Amino acid sequence: MSIEAVKWAMDDAPMLRTPAGKPDTTARHVLQAMAEHADSRGRNCHPSVTRVQYRTGYDRRTVQRAQRRLELEKLIERDGAVEDRVRWKLSLATTRPAADWEDIKRAEEEERAATASRVRKHRRTKGVTDSASVTETDTKSVTGSAVTDSASVSNAFEVRYVTDSASVCNAPSAALTTNEPPVEPPTTAMAGVGASTYGPGGLAPSAPIDDAGFVVTDSMRRWAAGVYPGLDIEHSTAQFVSHYRSTGANRHSWPDAWQKWIRDDAKRASERQQQRPAGNVFQLPSGQTLSGTDATVAGWAAIAASFDSEDSA
């Protein structure tokens, strides 16, 4: 597997479009599965159709049609055969335009603005009654004599009587009794990464990441492990899901947002590694430099030698 080929298929390869103008995600997934079998120049890629089926979950005809679309768009081309399999070459030099990212951001902003407009319209129209249909009632027709005098009604909010302090025990030692039932804090069931943490009773509304049903596929994990082998993928994914559940933000493509999060995490980890101070260093009189455990031992030996010289003096 080549990191260069996988990165190209995940990020840099042009996105094919369906006749309706939508992203051809099927062809994209097939291209990513094929890239895992190519070398650093995109050559010697010859997975069987059965292997791509196993990786993507598509049926044989779907995989073959997706490969045909990729071939027509010059993203892959035939480069001989290996046994009974076609050998492909990936066009790593063909990249998507930078405007694709701006188009996605603009579409996201437009969707957010349209949602806000629908909410405002709903709030304006909800519960508003036409003035022509409102019935006006004269105050004299309101029930009068049958109304109970307020002086004969007990206070509805009283829940207990006040007793003279001399006849009761010390308040901190007595149990406080009220007529209200205890309130138990709501509990939610824990769930795995990429699944909703809200219980079946609907104790809290779902976030957009839960509504989208975001999950990390095996292909995404293999990409992250291949590009950033030292990164804790599970921890970063858990942080990613928790962040978007807490903010309630929405993303046009959750897999792309996850990839950006993984890249940022790896960058931060690299910066922390570079900022970590170096180990102990000790310079011998001969000019030799010791580091680590050797430097620590040499330092203690130098201190002992200084004590011996002071005693002899």
XYZ file of C-alpha atoms in Angstrom:
313
model
C 0.000 0.000 0.000
C 1.281 3.462 -0.913
C 0.505 6.459 1.266
C 0.826 8.751 -1.752
C -1.751 6.824 -3.775
C -4.199 6.575 -0.865
C -3.894 10.289 -0.065
C -4.498 11.147 -3.719
C -7.641 9.000 -3.849
C -8.933 10.419 -0.560
C -8.175 14.139 -1.036
C -6.660 15.170 -4.359
C -8.369 13.095 -7.067
C -11.095 14.950 -9.005
C -14.625 14.197 -7.790
C -16.726 12.589 -10.506
C -20.324 13.741 -10.902
C -23.492 11.836 -11.668
C -25.778 12.931 -14.540
C -27.824 14.792 -11.885
C -24.745 16.762 -10.831
C -24.298 14.975 -7.503
C -20.914 13.610 -6.305
C -20.292 10.094 -7.620
C -19.523 8.584 -4.207
C -19.602 5.030 -5.545
C -16.779 5.682 -7.980
C -14.903 7.555 -5.255
C -15.108 4.605 -2.891
C -13.963 2.157 -5.567
C -11.013 4.441 -6.425
C -9.963 4.562 -2.769
C -10.092 0.765 -2.491
C -7.966 0.422 -5.636
C -5.429 2.999 -4.420
C -4.590 0.766 -1.467
C -3.048 -1.706 -3.961
C -0.938 0.814 -5.949
C 2.703 1.847 -5.478
C 3.930 5.393 -4.790
C 3.623 6.300 -8.507
C 0.130 4.857 -8.826
C 1.332 1.844 -10.835
C 1.101 -1.940 -10.376
C -2.510 -1.754 -9.149
C -4.188 -5.085 -9.875
C -6.764 -6.026 -7.213
C -9.410 -8.443 -8.395
C -12.999 -7.290 -8.741
C -13.826 -9.703 -5.918
C -11.290 -7.957 -3.671
C -12.823 -4.531 -4.414
C -16.267 -6.021 -3.752
C -15.072 -7.230 -0.366
C -13.598 -3.809 0.502
C -16.552 -1.679 -0.622
C -19.590 -3.940 -0.164
C -20.785 -3.264 -3.729
C -21.877 -6.025 -6.090
C -19.685 -7.062 -9.018
C -21.568 -5.081 -11.670
C -21.513 -1.929 -9.560
C -17.727 -2.171 -9.145
C -17.187 -2.757 -12.869
C -19.429 0.182 -13.847
C -17.590 2.451 -11.395
C -14.217 1.389 -12.857
C -15.539 2.126 -16.342
C -16.547 5.665 -15.280
C -13.128 6.232 -13.683
C -11.451 4.993 -16.866
C -13.540 7.280 -19.095
C -12.533 10.283 -16.945
C -8.828 9.296 -17.241
C -8.387 8.778 -13.486
C -7.304 5.183 -14.105
C -5.982 3.485 -17.225
C -5.203 -0.082 -18.201
C -1.514 -1.037 -17.917
C -1.418 -4.699 -18.871
C -2.540 -7.734 -16.934
C -1.407 -9.881 -14.011
C -2.607 -13.477 -14.322
C -6.355 -13.063 -14.984
C -6.622 -9.547 -13.493
C -6.377 -6.151 -15.166
C -3.405 -4.083 -14.051
C -4.291 -0.417 -13.591
C -2.303 2.805 -13.409
C -3.680 5.678 -11.317
C -3.305 9.218 -12.695
C -1.761 10.803 -9.584
C -0.867 13.930 -11.571
C -4.559 14.719 -12.150
C -5.858 16.741 -9.205
C -9.125 18.424 -8.328
C -9.404 22.234 -8.580
C -8.976 24.296 -5.414
C -12.422 25.799 -6.023
C -14.038 22.521 -4.910
C -13.397 23.380 -1.271
C -14.865 26.859 -1.672
C -17.944 25.415 -3.385
C -18.524 23.060 -0.446
C -18.168 25.885 2.090
C -20.496 28.131 0.085
C -23.109 25.371 -0.192
C -22.897 24.815 3.558
C -23.451 28.514 4.275
C -26.395 28.645 1.865
C -27.983 25.591 3.509
C -27.522 27.146 6.952
C -29.069 30.424 5.817
C -32.034 28.604 4.232
C -32.632 26.649 7.453
C -32.553 29.840 9.523
C -35.028 31.454 7.115
C -37.437 28.513 7.427
C -37.230 28.673 11.221
C -37.972 32.402 11.257
C -40.928 31.926 8.894
C -42.303 29.102 11.046
C -42.044 31.216 14.190
C -43.879 34.121 12.558
C -46.788 31.977 11.396
C -47.102 29.653 14.399
C -50.061 30.422 16.677
C -51.130 33.624 14.878
C -54.936 33.935 14.466
C -56.614 36.151 11.906
C -58.234 39.145 13.657
C -61.501 38.641 11.739
C -61.991 35.245 13.365
C -61.473 36.462 16.938
C -64.667 36.684 19.022
C -64.930 39.681 21.349
C -66.715 38.974 24.667
C -68.306 41.731 26.752
C -67.106 41.923 30.353
C -70.730 41.767 31.646
C -71.170 38.282 30.212
C -68.326 36.933 32.298
C -69.462 34.889 35.336
C -69.852 37.188 38.314
C -71.905 36.137 41.341
C -70.921 32.498 41.118
C -67.270 33.343 41.572
C -65.961 32.254 44.995
C -64.678 35.073 47.176
C -60.903 35.007 47.510
C -61.128 35.274 51.304
C -62.718 31.819 51.560
C -60.105 30.079 49.423
C -57.017 28.583 51.036
C -53.649 29.467 49.586
C -53.020 26.997 46.800
C -49.238 27.241 47.171
C -49.081 26.329 50.876
C -47.527 22.897 51.342
C -46.978 22.873 55.145
C -47.753 24.875 58.283
C -45.262 26.862 60.349
C -44.848 25.548 63.908
C -43.542 27.521 66.877
C -39.774 26.962 67.157
C -40.080 26.050 70.838
C -42.083 22.926 70.050
C -39.768 21.401 67.453
C -36.331 19.835 67.554
C -33.266 21.432 66.046
C -33.878 21.871 62.304
C -30.541 20.468 61.082
C -31.193 17.197 62.961
C -34.746 16.780 61.661
C -35.692 15.305 58.332
C -37.176 17.817 55.900
C -40.503 16.546 54.541
C -42.147 17.982 51.449
C -45.077 16.898 49.350
C -43.019 16.825 46.145
C -41.593 13.548 44.799
C -37.811 13.306 44.466
C -36.409 14.188 41.059
C -33.968 11.698 39.621
C -31.377 12.987 37.150
C -31.942 11.679 33.627
C -29.594 8.963 32.476
C -28.489 8.107 28.975
C -27.079 4.890 27.573
C -23.470 4.926 26.460
C -22.792 4.174 22.811
C -19.838 3.553 20.555
C -17.951 6.094 18.448
C -20.118 7.532 15.695
C -23.441 6.533 17.337
C -25.953 8.619 19.283
C -25.507 8.842 23.092
C -29.166 9.616 23.688
C -31.416 6.931 25.105
C -34.402 5.363 23.346
C -36.753 7.568 25.360
C -35.503 10.675 23.556
C -34.199 12.490 26.634
C -32.336 15.036 24.469
C -32.419 16.057 20.794
C -29.957 14.468 18.396
C -27.078 16.470 16.930
C -26.607 16.703 13.135
C -23.709 14.221 13.330
C -26.105 11.662 14.862
C -28.851 12.375 12.317
C -26.331 11.797 9.509
C -25.405 8.392 10.980
C -21.663 9.099 10.890
C -19.423 6.021 11.326
C -15.714 5.431 10.719
C -15.264 2.773 8.036
C -12.411 0.276 7.802
C -11.092 2.129 4.769
C -10.937 5.398 6.753
C -9.134 3.649 9.630
C -6.598 2.115 7.250
C -5.951 5.498 5.701
C -5.380 7.143 9.090
C -3.157 4.294 10.304
C -1.131 4.418 7.103
C -0.674 8.203 6.941
C -0.348 8.840 10.698
C 0.820 5.538 12.276
C 1.657 7.094 15.665
C -1.728 8.745 16.199
C -4.383 7.327 18.564
C -7.200 7.101 16.004
C -9.866 5.966 18.480
C -9.160 8.842 20.878
C -9.122 11.430 18.078
C -12.394 10.052 16.664
C -14.052 10.166 20.086
C -12.929 13.800 20.489
C -14.266 14.586 16.994
C -17.720 13.128 17.725
C -17.937 14.764 21.179
C -17.014 18.149 19.723
C -19.737 18.140 17.073
C -22.339 16.776 19.480
C -21.565 19.546 21.988
C -21.573 22.357 19.389
C -24.475 21.015 17.293
C -22.643 22.127 14.132
C -23.373 20.518 10.766
C -20.972 19.550 7.977
C -21.646 18.901 4.296
C -19.368 15.820 4.330
C -18.675 14.184 7.686
C -15.898 11.857 6.347
C -14.043 14.903 4.942
C -14.485 16.744 8.260
C -13.142 13.665 10.095
C -10.091 13.520 7.825
C -9.337 17.202 8.483
C -9.686 16.583 12.245
C -7.219 13.651 12.048
C -4.711 15.763 10.080
C -4.984 18.608 12.615
C -4.528 16.168 15.532
C -1.432 14.703 13.891
C -0.034 18.189 13.307
C -0.594 19.184 16.925
C 1.045 15.952 18.136
C 4.064 16.626 15.912
C 4.383 20.181 17.231
C 4.227 18.941 20.836
C 6.934 16.371 20.064
C 9.194 19.073 18.618
C 8.690 21.327 21.638
C 9.592 18.555 24.145
C 12.899 19.450 25.872
C 15.973 17.313 25.172
C 17.377 14.842 27.713
C 20.265 15.461 30.132
C 23.594 16.446 28.554
C 26.975 16.369 30.331
C 30.270 17.594 28.928
C 33.387 15.629 30.015
C 36.745 17.409 30.459
C 37.986 15.464 27.448
C 35.359 17.152 25.295
C 33.124 14.086 24.973
C 29.351 14.776 25.329
C 27.166 12.349 27.263
C 23.359 12.318 27.203
C 20.476 10.494 28.895
C 21.378 8.017 31.659
C 25.118 8.365 31.005
C 24.890 12.111 31.578
C 23.003 11.615 34.867
C 25.615 9.137 36.192
C 28.493 11.400 35.115
C 26.855 14.357 36.868
C 26.592 12.517 40.189
C 30.200 11.313 39.840
C 31.347 14.911 39.314
C 29.536 16.016 42.505
C 31.177 13.189 44.528
C 34.593 14.140 43.159
C 34.067 17.749 44.243
C 33.291 16.577 47.815
C 36.474 14.425 47.886
C 38.593 17.404 46.784
C 37.141 19.605 49.522
C 37.838 16.949 52.231
C 41.454 16.532 51.142
C 41.972 20.302 51.204
